[in-house]
Amino acid sequence: MTNHDFSRFSVPSAEPLQIAVVGSGYVGLVAAVCFAEMGHEVICVDNDQRKVDALKGGDTLIHELHLPELLNRYRNTRVRFMTDLAEATRECQAIFIAVGTPQSETGDADLSYVEAVACEIARTLTSYKVIVEKSTVPVYTNEWIRRVIERNGVHRELFDVVSNPEFLREGTAVADFLHPDRIVVGSDTPRAAALLAEIYAPLTSGTYYQKPDHIRGACSTAAPPPLLDTSTKSAEIIKHASNAFLALKISFINAVANLCEAADANVEQVARGMGLDRRIGARFLRPGIGYGGSCFPKDVAAFRSVAEQMGVDFTLLCEVEKINVGQKKRFLSKVRSALWTLRGKRLAVLGLSFKGETDDIRESPAIEMVKMLLAEGCSISAFDPAAMDRARQVLPPAANLAYEESAYDAARDADALLILTDWQEFATLDLALLHKSLRYAIVIDGRNLYDPQVMVQHGFTYLSVGRPAATPVRDFVSIS
Ligand SMILES: NC(=O)c1ccc[n+]([C@@H]2O[C@H](COP(=O)([O-])OP(=O)(O)OC[C@H]3O[C@@H](n4cnc5c(N)ncnc54)[C@H](O)[C@@H]3O)[C@@H](O)[C@H]2O)c1
């Protein structure tokens, strides 16, 4: 680990720093408004003119707690939106790259967006800048960015490249950014490390948490987040290894859930028993229909691919992926085991986003499940509190697919209700009203949001993941 001296950043500088953030998606936009909230001046650049116009007009474009409030506070003042990366490069000291790094056909991260941004920055670089990888990238990307900028004729003295991976979670992105468990800064020069330490000083010094209207979260003036000072390669690996480990934890508990079903045990009891062990921890031990989203699937694949290219046997990650794919098929079998045949069945589906409290449907297991059920000939009435507009863009319009205004509208006259996303509001439904709405009182819960006994008391047949089926009528369903 590198050990740069950050002691002079125990008090943030009085002057705001000039920061550019390239990409105004889930990470870029959140980073931009949070840097402004920390006192800096930010230019947020996107090459999508429609996005830039919408953001200038106050539309957040994504569903994220606190985002409207912060955008409103800083829009067109401390955060400016534009498409002109050259202008942003000229004006700013640090340029954070937060563009997408999607999965390519081979499983590798597609780094063409990062490369395009690096080339564009190189064209206008005339004074010292720190270029920061905020996007999730494989190890060695830092060196490639440096090489690309040098190839475009920029002298090595004029820039540094730093890795500062982002760990925010969609749904709680703003609070996560301002209250991180850790801030990782991977840099190979003291000068670049110092600028990053200065940028994050309002958090690491704890002064941000003294602001009367600060966004609340786990950190405080007494317990500010630590800044971890590493090499660039270590920082790149920290991000991939963290996401791969979390995905592994989910697949592990899903495999345990399947074992519990076979043994007629209860995975919630098992997970609690495991999670109370501080060496294991309770988080990410929630069984379900598998992980999804724009990060875990692609990051596991990219990490596996990097290991393969470097001759390292990491086939453990193939098993993580295999269990994840299997989990969705298992859930489909569970629906079939409860309903006997699927063709012509009318199903209520709660949840389309990849997890609760977000409108993101990228790699959503719920969307995949809907596609599988439609292919089986079911008709579906779906409800999601935020993701229906996005779902309409990826699910082809069909006579047997309807979007409803509420969970109860979706449930009306349905043969069964399926819970596919862990939205908080789905855990507190009016069970009497739900029972009245459904044609058959069958709930198949892919997120274990309810206590089986409570469901039985309300007259439901209730199937969940890794727990015995609960039914008011003995032997009505069986888990195959
Ligand atoms: N979404 C998350 O929860 C999350 C969390 C941590 C890390 N990450 C990583 O952060 C990165 C960004 O993820 P995201 O979810 O914000 O992606 P996103 O797709 O929501 O946003 C990317 C943005 O970059 C813009 N863009 C693409 N090329 C550009 C260019 N040449 N110039 C300017 N703008 C350009 C796009 O228009 C888009 O607005 C990815 O590497 C991702 O893995 C994401």
Short mmCIF file of C-alpha atoms and ligand atoms in Angstrom, two decimals:
data_model
loop_
_atom_site.label_atom_id
_atom_site.label_comp_id
_atom_site.label_asym_id
_atom_site.label_seq_id
_atom_site.Cartn_x
_atom_site.Cartn_y
_atom_site.Cartn_z
CA MET A 1 0.00 0.00 0.00
CA THR A 2 1.25 3.49 -0.76
CA ASN A 3 1.47 5.83 2.19
CA HIS A 4 0.99 9.41 1.14
CA ASP A 5 0.83 12.06 3.84
CA PHE A 6 -2.73 13.48 3.97
CA SER A 7 -2.47 15.17 7.37
CA ARG A 8 -2.88 18.63 5.87
CA PHE A 9 -6.38 17.70 4.66
CA SER A 10 -7.76 17.34 8.18
CA VAL A 11 -9.39 20.71 7.39
CA PRO A 12 -10.97 21.12 3.93
CA SER A 13 -9.66 23.97 1.77
CA ALA A 14 -11.66 27.19 1.90
CA GLU A 15 -11.78 27.45 -1.90
CA PRO A 16 -14.07 25.12 -3.86
CA LEU A 17 -12.25 22.73 -6.20
CA GLN A 18 -13.20 22.61 -9.89
CA ILE A 19 -14.38 19.11 -10.81
CA ALA A 20 -15.62 17.64 -14.08
CA VAL A 21 -17.71 14.47 -14.09
CA VAL A 22 -18.07 12.75 -17.46
CA GLY A 23 -21.28 10.74 -17.74
CA SER A 24 -24.50 11.74 -16.04
CA GLY A 25 -25.97 8.31 -15.32
CA TYR A 26 -26.59 6.66 -11.95
CA VAL A 27 -22.99 7.21 -10.82
CA GLY A 28 -22.01 10.42 -12.64
CA LEU A 29 -25.09 12.43 -11.72
CA VAL A 30 -25.02 11.34 -8.09
CA ALA A 31 -21.28 12.09 -7.85
CA ALA A 32 -21.79 15.51 -9.45
CA VAL A 33 -24.51 16.70 -7.05
CA CYS A 34 -22.74 15.17 -4.05
CA PHE A 35 -19.44 16.91 -4.89
CA ALA A 36 -21.46 20.16 -5.05
CA GLU A 37 -23.07 19.30 -1.71
CA MET A 38 -19.51 18.91 -0.35
CA GLY A 39 -18.75 22.45 -1.47
CA HIS A 40 -17.08 21.99 -4.87
CA GLU A 41 -17.93 23.45 -8.27
CA VAL A 42 -18.86 20.81 -10.80
CA ILE A 43 -19.31 20.51 -14.54
CA CYS A 44 -21.27 17.39 -15.47
CA VAL A 45 -20.68 16.36 -19.08
CA ASP A 46 -22.75 13.94 -21.13
CA ASN A 47 -22.71 13.34 -24.87
CA ASP A 48 -26.46 12.79 -24.85
CA GLN A 49 -27.92 16.25 -25.57
CA ARG A 50 -31.42 15.19 -24.48
CA LYS A 51 -30.12 14.14 -21.06
CA VAL A 52 -28.23 17.39 -20.65
CA ASP A 53 -31.32 19.43 -21.56
CA ALA A 54 -33.51 17.44 -19.18
CA LEU A 55 -31.02 17.81 -16.30
CA LYS A 56 -30.69 21.55 -16.93
CA GLY A 57 -34.47 21.74 -16.71
CA GLY A 58 -34.50 19.94 -13.34
CA ASP A 59 -35.56 16.43 -14.43
CA THR A 60 -33.40 13.88 -12.54
CA LEU A 61 -34.18 11.17 -15.15
CA ILE A 62 -33.64 8.44 -12.56
CA HIS A 63 -35.51 7.48 -9.41
CA GLU A 64 -33.16 8.08 -6.49
CA LEU A 65 -33.81 9.33 -2.96
CA HIS A 66 -32.48 12.89 -2.24
CA LEU A 67 -31.53 13.42 -5.89
CA PRO A 68 -34.37 15.85 -6.76
CA GLU A 69 -33.58 17.90 -3.65
CA LEU A 70 -29.83 18.17 -4.40
CA LEU A 71 -30.37 18.76 -8.11
CA ASN A 72 -32.76 21.54 -7.27
CA ARG A 73 -30.27 23.07 -4.83
CA TYR A 74 -27.26 23.15 -7.20
CA ARG A 75 -28.61 22.93 -10.76
CA ASN A 76 -27.14 25.60 -13.05
CA THR A 77 -25.19 27.12 -10.12
CA ARG A 78 -22.67 24.84 -8.46
CA VAL A 79 -23.45 22.06 -10.95
CA ARG A 80 -23.51 22.97 -14.63
CA PHE A 81 -24.53 20.49 -17.32
CA MET A 82 -23.02 20.49 -20.80
CA THR A 83 -21.92 18.31 -23.70
CA ASP A 84 -18.61 20.11 -24.18
CA LEU A 85 -15.87 17.97 -22.62
CA ALA A 86 -13.16 20.29 -23.98
CA GLU A 87 -14.52 23.22 -21.97
CA ALA A 88 -14.87 21.06 -18.85
CA THR A 89 -11.28 19.82 -19.26
CA ARG A 90 -9.94 23.36 -19.57
CA GLU A 91 -11.81 24.60 -16.49
CA CYS A 92 -11.35 21.72 -14.06
CA GLN A 93 -8.52 20.29 -11.97
CA ALA A 94 -9.89 16.75 -11.73
CA ILE A 95 -11.89 14.91 -14.39
CA PHE A 96 -13.92 11.93 -13.14
CA ILE A 97 -14.80 9.40 -15.84
CA ALA A 98 -18.18 7.84 -14.97
CA VAL A 99 -19.32 6.43 -18.31
CA GLY A 100 -20.68 2.91 -18.78
CA THR A 101 -18.43 -0.16 -18.99
CA PRO A 102 -20.95 -2.74 -20.22
CA GLN A 103 -20.29 -6.41 -20.74
CA SER A 104 -19.01 -7.35 -24.18
CA GLU A 105 -19.92 -10.60 -25.93
CA THR A 106 -16.81 -12.31 -24.53
CA GLY A 107 -17.62 -11.33 -20.95
CA ASP A 108 -14.89 -8.65 -20.84
CA ALA A 109 -15.75 -5.10 -19.86
CA ASP A 110 -16.30 -2.98 -22.98
CA LEU A 111 -13.93 -0.08 -22.37
CA SER A 112 -14.59 1.77 -25.62
CA TYR A 113 -16.56 4.56 -23.85
CA VAL A 114 -13.69 5.09 -21.41
CA GLU A 115 -11.18 5.14 -24.27
CA ALA A 116 -13.28 7.65 -26.23
CA VAL A 117 -13.37 9.99 -23.22
CA ALA A 118 -9.60 9.61 -22.64
CA CYS A 119 -8.89 10.55 -26.29
CA GLU A 120 -11.19 13.57 -26.08
CA ILE A 121 -9.56 14.80 -22.87
CA ALA A 122 -6.11 14.38 -24.45
CA ARG A 123 -7.07 16.73 -27.29
CA THR A 124 -7.50 19.70 -24.93
CA LEU A 125 -4.98 18.96 -22.21
CA THR A 126 -2.57 21.85 -21.85
CA SER A 127 -2.13 22.16 -18.07
CA TYR A 128 -1.83 19.58 -15.26
CA LYS A 129 -5.02 17.53 -14.64
CA VAL A 130 -5.88 14.47 -12.64
CA ILE A 131 -7.99 11.99 -14.58
CA VAL A 132 -10.01 9.77 -12.28
CA GLU A 133 -11.46 6.37 -13.13
CA LYS A 134 -14.82 6.30 -11.38
CA SER A 135 -16.30 3.71 -13.74
CA THR A 136 -15.76 0.08 -12.75
CA VAL A 137 -12.82 -1.13 -14.83
CA PRO A 138 -10.47 -4.12 -14.90
CA VAL A 139 -6.94 -3.97 -13.55
CA TYR A 140 -4.50 -2.28 -15.97
CA THR A 141 -7.14 0.12 -17.33
CA ASN A 142 -5.27 2.91 -15.62
CA GLU A 143 -2.18 2.15 -17.67
CA TRP A 144 -4.19 1.99 -20.87
CA ILE A 145 -5.72 5.41 -20.21
CA ARG A 146 -2.24 6.83 -19.60
CA ARG A 147 -0.92 5.22 -22.80
CA VAL A 148 -3.86 6.51 -24.88
CA ILE A 149 -3.35 10.07 -23.62
CA GLU A 150 0.39 9.94 -24.27
CA ARG A 151 -0.22 8.53 -27.77
CA ASN A 152 -2.32 11.63 -28.42
CA GLY A 153 0.77 13.75 -27.85
CA VAL A 154 0.29 14.81 -24.21
CA HIS A 155 3.45 14.97 -22.10
CA ARG A 156 3.51 12.60 -19.08
CA GLU A 157 4.13 15.52 -16.71
CA LEU A 158 0.79 17.09 -17.63
CA PHE A 159 -1.49 14.48 -16.07
CA ASP A 160 -1.94 11.63 -13.63
CA VAL A 161 -4.49 8.85 -13.73
CA VAL A 162 -6.10 7.79 -10.47
CA SER A 163 -8.49 4.96 -9.64
CA ASN A 164 -11.34 5.98 -7.32
CA PRO A 165 -13.94 3.20 -7.60
CA GLU A 166 -17.52 3.87 -6.60
CA PHE A 167 -19.42 1.62 -4.19
CA LEU A 168 -22.82 3.34 -4.09
CA ARG A 169 -25.96 1.22 -4.31
CA GLU A 170 -28.89 2.29 -6.45
CA GLY A 171 -31.86 3.25 -4.27
CA THR A 172 -29.59 4.72 -1.57
CA ALA A 173 -26.98 6.21 -3.90
CA VAL A 174 -26.83 9.77 -2.50
CA ALA A 175 -26.55 8.67 1.14
CA ASP A 176 -24.02 6.00 0.16
CA PHE A 177 -21.87 8.55 -1.66
CA LEU A 178 -21.86 10.96 1.28
CA HIS A 179 -21.56 8.24 3.94
CA PRO A 180 -19.25 5.66 2.37
CA ASP A 181 -17.83 2.69 4.29
CA ARG A 182 -14.50 3.67 2.75
CA ILE A 183 -13.10 5.91 0.03
CA VAL A 184 -10.53 4.10 -2.09
CA VAL A 185 -7.93 6.21 -3.86
CA GLY A 186 -5.45 4.32 -6.01
CA SER A 187 -2.69 6.59 -7.25
CA ASP A 188 0.94 6.32 -8.12
CA THR A 189 2.01 9.93 -7.47
CA PRO A 190 1.74 12.06 -4.29
CA ARG A 191 0.47 15.02 -6.31
CA ALA A 192 -2.59 13.17 -7.63
CA ALA A 193 -3.26 11.48 -4.30
CA ALA A 194 -3.18 14.89 -2.60
CA LEU A 195 -5.81 16.35 -4.94
CA LEU A 196 -8.15 13.42 -4.33
CA ALA A 197 -7.62 13.72 -0.56
CA GLU A 198 -8.50 17.41 -0.84
CA ILE A 199 -11.67 16.65 -2.82
CA TYR A 200 -12.87 14.17 -0.19
CA ALA A 201 -11.66 16.22 2.81
CA PRO A 202 -15.17 17.52 3.69
CA LEU A 203 -16.14 13.88 4.34
CA THR A 204 -12.89 12.48 5.77
CA SER A 205 -12.42 15.48 8.10
CA GLY A 206 -16.05 15.16 9.25
CA THR A 207 -16.85 18.83 8.53
CA TYR A 208 -19.61 17.96 6.06
CA TYR A 209 -21.58 16.25 8.83
CA GLN A 210 -21.65 19.52 10.81
CA LYS A 211 -23.74 21.23 8.13
CA PRO A 212 -27.22 21.71 9.61
CA ASP A 213 -28.99 20.44 6.46
CA HIS A 214 -26.56 17.64 5.59
CA ILE A 215 -27.92 14.38 4.18
CA ARG A 216 -28.14 11.93 7.09
CA GLY A 217 -26.43 8.55 7.12
CA ALA A 218 -24.00 6.31 8.97
CA CYS A 219 -21.01 8.70 9.08
CA SER A 220 -20.64 11.63 11.47
CA THR A 221 -18.06 14.18 12.58
CA ALA A 222 -16.99 11.72 15.27
CA ALA A 223 -16.95 8.79 12.84
CA PRO A 224 -15.95 10.06 9.38
CA PRO A 225 -15.20 7.63 6.54
CA PRO A 226 -11.63 6.38 6.11
CA LEU A 227 -9.68 7.09 2.94
CA LEU A 228 -7.73 4.08 1.77
CA ASP A 229 -4.56 5.02 -0.06
CA THR A 230 -3.54 2.24 -2.48
CA SER A 231 -1.76 1.61 -5.75
CA THR A 232 -3.90 2.10 -8.86
CA LYS A 233 -3.93 -1.62 -9.63
CA SER A 234 -5.02 -2.53 -6.10
CA ALA A 235 -7.86 0.01 -6.29
CA GLU A 236 -9.06 -1.46 -9.59
CA ILE A 237 -9.01 -4.95 -8.12
CA ILE A 238 -10.73 -3.84 -4.88
CA LYS A 239 -13.84 -2.85 -6.85
CA HIS A 240 -14.10 -6.03 -8.92
CA ALA A 241 -13.23 -8.25 -5.97
CA SER A 242 -15.84 -6.53 -3.76
CA ASN A 243 -18.66 -6.95 -6.26
CA ALA A 244 -17.65 -10.53 -7.07
CA PHE A 245 -17.59 -11.35 -3.35
CA LEU A 246 -21.06 -9.88 -2.77
CA ALA A 247 -22.41 -11.84 -5.75
CA LEU A 248 -20.77 -14.95 -4.31
CA LYS A 249 -22.47 -14.35 -0.97
CA ILE A 250 -25.86 -14.12 -2.70
CA SER A 251 -25.29 -17.27 -4.75
CA PHE A 252 -24.05 -19.06 -1.65
CA ILE A 253 -27.20 -18.33 0.34
CA ASN A 254 -29.33 -19.22 -2.68
CA ALA A 255 -27.63 -22.63 -2.86
CA VAL A 256 -28.20 -23.02 0.90
CA ALA A 257 -31.87 -22.06 0.33
CA ASN A 258 -32.21 -24.84 -2.23
CA LEU A 259 -30.72 -27.28 0.25
CA CYS A 260 -33.17 -26.05 2.89
CA GLU A 261 -36.07 -26.72 0.52
CA ALA A 262 -34.82 -30.25 -0.08
CA ALA A 263 -34.38 -30.85 3.67
CA ASP A 264 -37.62 -29.08 4.71
CA ALA A 265 -35.59 -26.57 6.75
CA ASN A 266 -35.97 -22.78 6.88
CA VAL A 267 -33.29 -20.68 5.17
CA GLU A 268 -34.25 -17.54 7.11
CA GLN A 269 -33.33 -19.32 10.35
CA VAL A 270 -30.13 -20.65 8.77
CA ALA A 271 -29.15 -17.20 7.41
CA ARG A 272 -29.78 -15.62 10.80
CA GLY A 273 -27.70 -18.26 12.50
CA MET A 274 -24.88 -17.67 10.05
CA GLY A 275 -25.15 -13.88 9.96
CA LEU A 276 -24.87 -13.43 13.71
CA ASP A 277 -21.31 -14.70 13.36
CA ARG A 278 -19.42 -11.43 13.02
CA ARG A 279 -16.89 -13.10 10.71
CA ILE A 280 -19.73 -13.75 8.24
CA GLY A 281 -22.13 -10.83 8.78
CA ALA A 282 -25.85 -10.78 8.04
CA ARG A 283 -25.85 -8.61 4.93
CA PHE A 284 -26.20 -10.15 1.47
CA LEU A 285 -27.45 -13.39 3.01
CA ARG A 286 -30.97 -12.90 1.64
CA PRO A 287 -32.14 -15.65 -0.65
CA GLY A 288 -34.23 -14.82 -3.70
CA ILE A 289 -34.48 -15.19 -7.45
CA GLY A 290 -30.85 -14.20 -8.02
CA TYR A 291 -28.83 -11.03 -8.32
CA GLY A 292 -29.13 -8.66 -11.30
CA GLY A 293 -28.60 -5.01 -12.10
CA SER A 294 -26.03 -3.20 -14.14
CA CYS A 295 -23.08 -4.19 -11.91
CA PHE A 296 -22.94 -7.69 -10.41
CA PRO A 297 -23.52 -9.77 -13.56
CA LYS A 298 -21.08 -7.77 -15.69
CA ASP A 299 -18.48 -7.33 -12.95
CA VAL A 300 -18.41 -11.03 -12.08
CA ALA A 301 -18.00 -11.84 -15.79
CA ALA A 302 -15.28 -9.20 -16.25
CA PHE A 303 -13.36 -10.32 -13.14
CA ARG A 304 -13.53 -13.95 -14.30
CA SER A 305 -12.29 -12.91 -17.73
CA VAL A 306 -9.39 -10.86 -16.29
CA ALA A 307 -8.32 -13.83 -14.14
CA GLU A 308 -8.49 -16.12 -17.18
CA GLN A 309 -6.37 -13.76 -19.28
CA MET A 310 -3.77 -13.64 -16.50
CA GLY A 311 -3.66 -17.43 -16.19
CA VAL A 312 -5.32 -17.49 -12.77
CA ASP A 313 -7.84 -20.25 -12.01
CA PHE A 314 -10.93 -18.46 -10.69
CA THR A 315 -13.57 -20.93 -11.86
CA LEU A 316 -15.30 -20.35 -8.50
CA LEU A 317 -16.88 -17.36 -10.25
CA CYS A 318 -18.38 -19.66 -12.94
CA GLU A 319 -20.22 -21.48 -10.16
CA VAL A 320 -21.48 -18.15 -8.78
CA GLU A 321 -22.95 -17.38 -12.20
CA LYS A 322 -24.34 -20.89 -12.66
CA ILE A 323 -26.24 -20.77 -9.35
CA ASN A 324 -27.60 -17.34 -10.26
CA VAL A 325 -28.99 -18.51 -13.60
CA GLY A 326 -30.41 -21.66 -11.97
CA GLN A 327 -32.25 -19.62 -9.35
CA LYS A 328 -34.61 -18.09 -11.91
CA LYS A 329 -35.39 -21.48 -13.46
CA ARG A 330 -36.10 -22.87 -10.00
CA PHE A 331 -38.57 -20.08 -9.34
CA LEU A 332 -40.35 -20.81 -12.60
CA SER A 333 -40.66 -24.46 -11.55
CA LYS A 334 -42.08 -23.28 -8.24
CA VAL A 335 -44.77 -21.27 -10.04
CA ARG A 336 -45.56 -24.33 -12.12
CA SER A 337 -45.71 -26.59 -9.07
CA ALA A 338 -48.26 -24.26 -7.48
CA LEU A 339 -50.44 -23.77 -10.57
CA TRP A 340 -49.99 -27.10 -12.38
CA THR A 341 -50.16 -25.71 -15.92
CA LEU A 342 -49.12 -22.23 -16.96
CA ARG A 343 -50.71 -21.66 -20.36
CA GLY A 344 -53.60 -19.23 -20.03
CA LYS A 345 -52.97 -18.52 -16.34
CA ARG A 346 -53.44 -14.95 -15.25
CA LEU A 347 -50.62 -13.82 -12.97
CA ALA A 348 -50.14 -10.65 -10.97
CA VAL A 349 -46.48 -9.58 -10.91
CA LEU A 350 -45.18 -7.18 -8.27
CA GLY A 351 -41.83 -5.67 -9.18
CA LEU A 352 -39.93 -5.13 -12.42
CA SER A 353 -36.77 -3.30 -11.30
CA PHE A 354 -33.73 -5.37 -10.41
CA LYS A 355 -34.14 -4.47 -6.76
CA GLY A 356 -36.36 -2.27 -4.61
CA GLU A 357 -36.25 1.54 -4.43
CA THR A 358 -34.81 1.99 -7.93
CA ASP A 359 -36.24 2.24 -11.45
CA ASP A 360 -33.24 0.44 -12.97
CA ILE A 361 -34.25 -2.65 -14.94
CA ARG A 362 -30.84 -3.49 -16.39
CA GLU A 363 -30.30 -7.28 -16.03
CA SER A 364 -33.38 -7.40 -13.82
CA PRO A 365 -34.30 -10.96 -12.79
CA ALA A 366 -37.91 -9.75 -12.62
CA ILE A 367 -37.91 -8.74 -16.30
CA GLU A 368 -36.36 -12.08 -17.23
CA MET A 369 -39.01 -13.87 -15.22
CA VAL A 370 -41.80 -11.94 -16.96
CA LYS A 371 -40.32 -12.91 -20.35
CA MET A 372 -40.20 -16.58 -19.31
CA LEU A 373 -43.79 -16.51 -18.04
CA LEU A 374 -45.04 -14.82 -21.23
CA ALA A 375 -43.22 -17.49 -23.26
CA GLU A 376 -45.10 -20.13 -21.22
CA GLY A 377 -48.39 -18.57 -22.33
CA CYS A 378 -49.32 -16.77 -19.08
CA SER A 379 -51.02 -13.41 -19.12
CA ILE A 380 -49.48 -10.86 -16.78
CA SER A 381 -50.71 -7.80 -14.90
CA ALA A 382 -47.64 -6.05 -13.58
CA PHE A 383 -47.07 -3.26 -11.11
CA ASP A 384 -43.84 -1.52 -10.11
CA PRO A 385 -43.71 1.78 -8.21
CA ALA A 386 -41.03 3.30 -10.50
CA ALA A 387 -39.85 0.97 -13.27
CA MET A 388 -42.91 0.55 -15.52
CA ASP A 389 -41.89 3.17 -18.08
CA ARG A 390 -38.47 1.58 -18.46
CA ALA A 391 -40.03 -1.91 -18.60
CA ARG A 392 -42.29 -0.82 -21.48
CA GLN A 393 -39.14 -0.01 -23.46
CA VAL A 394 -37.72 -3.55 -23.22
CA LEU A 395 -40.81 -5.75 -23.05
CA PRO A 396 -42.54 -5.84 -26.44
CA PRO A 397 -46.18 -4.71 -26.23
CA ALA A 398 -48.40 -7.77 -26.03
CA ALA A 399 -52.08 -8.44 -25.50
CA ASN A 400 -51.22 -10.65 -22.54
CA LEU A 401 -49.12 -8.02 -20.71
CA ALA A 402 -50.76 -5.15 -18.84
CA TYR A 403 -49.34 -2.51 -16.50
CA GLU A 404 -51.49 -1.56 -13.52
CA GLU A 405 -51.70 1.42 -11.18
CA SER A 406 -51.30 -0.48 -7.90
CA ALA A 407 -50.52 -3.87 -6.42
CA TYR A 408 -54.24 -4.43 -5.80
CA ASP A 409 -55.18 -3.56 -9.40
CA ALA A 410 -52.56 -6.05 -10.60
CA ALA A 411 -53.95 -8.70 -8.26
CA ARG A 412 -57.56 -8.34 -9.42
CA ASP A 413 -58.87 -11.77 -10.50
CA ALA A 414 -55.37 -13.21 -10.83
CA ASP A 415 -54.73 -16.91 -10.38
CA ALA A 416 -51.69 -16.10 -8.23
CA LEU A 417 -49.54 -13.18 -7.16
CA LEU A 418 -45.77 -13.23 -7.73
CA ILE A 419 -43.40 -10.94 -5.78
CA LEU A 420 -40.27 -10.43 -7.87
CA THR A 421 -38.65 -7.27 -6.44
CA ASP A 422 -37.99 -6.34 -2.81
CA TRP A 423 -39.66 -2.92 -2.79
CA GLN A 424 -40.38 -1.89 0.80
CA GLU A 425 -43.99 -1.14 -0.09
CA PHE A 426 -44.53 -4.75 -1.19
CA ALA A 427 -43.64 -5.90 2.33
CA THR A 428 -46.52 -3.94 3.88
CA LEU A 429 -49.49 -4.76 1.64
CA ASP A 430 -53.04 -4.79 3.00
CA LEU A 431 -53.35 -8.57 3.08
CA ALA A 432 -57.14 -8.59 3.53
CA LEU A 433 -57.58 -6.40 0.45
CA LEU A 434 -55.08 -8.50 -1.49
CA HIS A 435 -56.96 -11.68 -0.57
CA LYS A 436 -60.21 -10.13 -1.75
CA SER A 437 -58.63 -9.00 -5.06
CA LEU A 438 -57.10 -12.33 -6.08
CA ARG A 439 -59.10 -15.08 -7.76
CA TYR A 440 -57.06 -17.71 -5.91
CA ALA A 441 -55.27 -16.73 -2.73
CA ILE A 442 -51.83 -17.92 -3.81
CA VAL A 443 -48.71 -15.81 -3.27
CA ILE A 444 -45.36 -16.95 -4.65
CA ASP A 445 -42.74 -14.72 -3.12
CA GLY A 446 -39.31 -14.62 -4.77
CA ARG A 447 -37.99 -12.19 -2.15
CA ASN A 448 -39.21 -13.69 1.15
CA LEU A 449 -40.96 -10.49 2.20
CA TYR A 450 -43.55 -12.18 4.44
CA ASP A 451 -43.74 -14.48 7.42
CA PRO A 452 -45.35 -17.72 6.15
CA GLN A 453 -47.46 -18.05 9.33
CA VAL A 454 -48.92 -14.58 8.87
CA MET A 455 -49.80 -15.40 5.27
CA VAL A 456 -51.54 -18.62 6.29
CA GLN A 457 -53.48 -16.74 8.98
CA HIS A 458 -54.70 -14.42 6.21
CA GLY A 459 -55.84 -17.42 4.19
CA PHE A 460 -53.04 -17.53 1.61
CA THR A 461 -51.15 -20.42 0.18
CA TYR A 462 -47.66 -19.01 0.39
CA LEU A 463 -44.54 -20.24 -1.36
CA SER A 464 -41.21 -18.55 -0.81
CA VAL A 465 -37.51 -19.30 -1.27
CA GLY A 466 -35.81 -21.85 0.98
CA ARG A 467 -38.74 -22.18 3.38
CA PRO A 468 -41.43 -24.85 3.60
CA ALA A 469 -44.57 -24.07 1.62
CA ALA A 470 -47.31 -22.72 3.88
CA THR A 471 -50.90 -23.44 3.06
CA PRO A 472 -54.21 -23.36 4.90
CA VAL A 473 -55.23 -26.49 2.97
CA ARG A 474 -52.95 -29.44 3.72
CA ASP A 475 -51.03 -30.89 0.74
CA PHE A 476 -52.45 -28.34 -1.68
CA VAL A 477 -49.01 -27.58 -3.07
CA SER A 478 -45.73 -29.37 -3.05
CA ILE A 479 -42.28 -28.09 -3.87
CA SER A 480 -40.75 -30.16 -6.60
N1 LIG B 1 -25.06 1.95 -11.31
C1 LIG B 1 -24.44 1.59 -10.21
O1 LIG B 1 -25.06 1.23 -9.20
C2 LIG B 1 -22.94 1.62 -10.15
C3 LIG B 1 -22.31 1.56 -8.90
C4 LIG B 1 -20.92 1.60 -8.85
C5 LIG B 1 -20.20 1.67 -10.03
N2 LIG B 1 -20.85 1.70 -11.23
C6 LIG B 1 -20.05 1.81 -12.47
O2 LIG B 1 -20.07 3.17 -12.88
C7 LIG B 1 -20.05 3.25 -14.32
C8 LIG B 1 -21.25 4.04 -14.80
O3 LIG B 1 -22.42 3.36 -14.44
P1 LIG B 1 -23.86 4.02 -14.55
O4 LIG B 1 -24.82 3.05 -13.98
O5 LIG B 1 -23.83 5.41 -14.03
O6 LIG B 1 -24.02 4.08 -16.15
P2 LIG B 1 -25.15 4.85 -17.00
O7 LIG B 1 -25.32 4.06 -18.24
O8 LIG B 1 -26.34 5.13 -16.15
O9 LIG B 1 -24.49 6.27 -17.36
C9 LIG B 1 -23.42 6.43 -18.23
C10 LIG B 1 -23.54 7.81 -18.86
O10 LIG B 1 -22.36 8.07 -19.62
C11 LIG B 1 -22.74 8.81 -20.79
N3 LIG B 1 -21.66 8.71 -21.78
C12 LIG B 1 -21.27 7.64 -22.50
N4 LIG B 1 -20.24 7.96 -23.30
C13 LIG B 1 -19.95 9.26 -23.07
C14 LIG B 1 -18.99 10.18 -23.59
N5 LIG B 1 -18.11 9.80 -24.52
N6 LIG B 1 -18.99 11.43 -23.13
C15 LIG B 1 -19.90 11.83 -22.20
N7 LIG B 1 -20.83 11.01 -21.68
C16 LIG B 1 -20.86 9.73 -22.11
C17 LIG B 1 -24.06 8.18 -21.19
O11 LIG B 1 -24.81 9.02 -22.03
C18 LIG B 1 -24.72 7.95 -19.81
O12 LIG B 1 -25.49 9.08 -19.44
C19 LIG B 1 -20.00 1.80 -14.80
O13 LIG B 1 -18.67 1.42 -14.99
C20 LIG B 1 -20.59 1.03 -13.63
O14 LIG B 1 -20.14 -0.31 -13.60
C21 LIG B 1 -22.20 1.70 -11.31
#
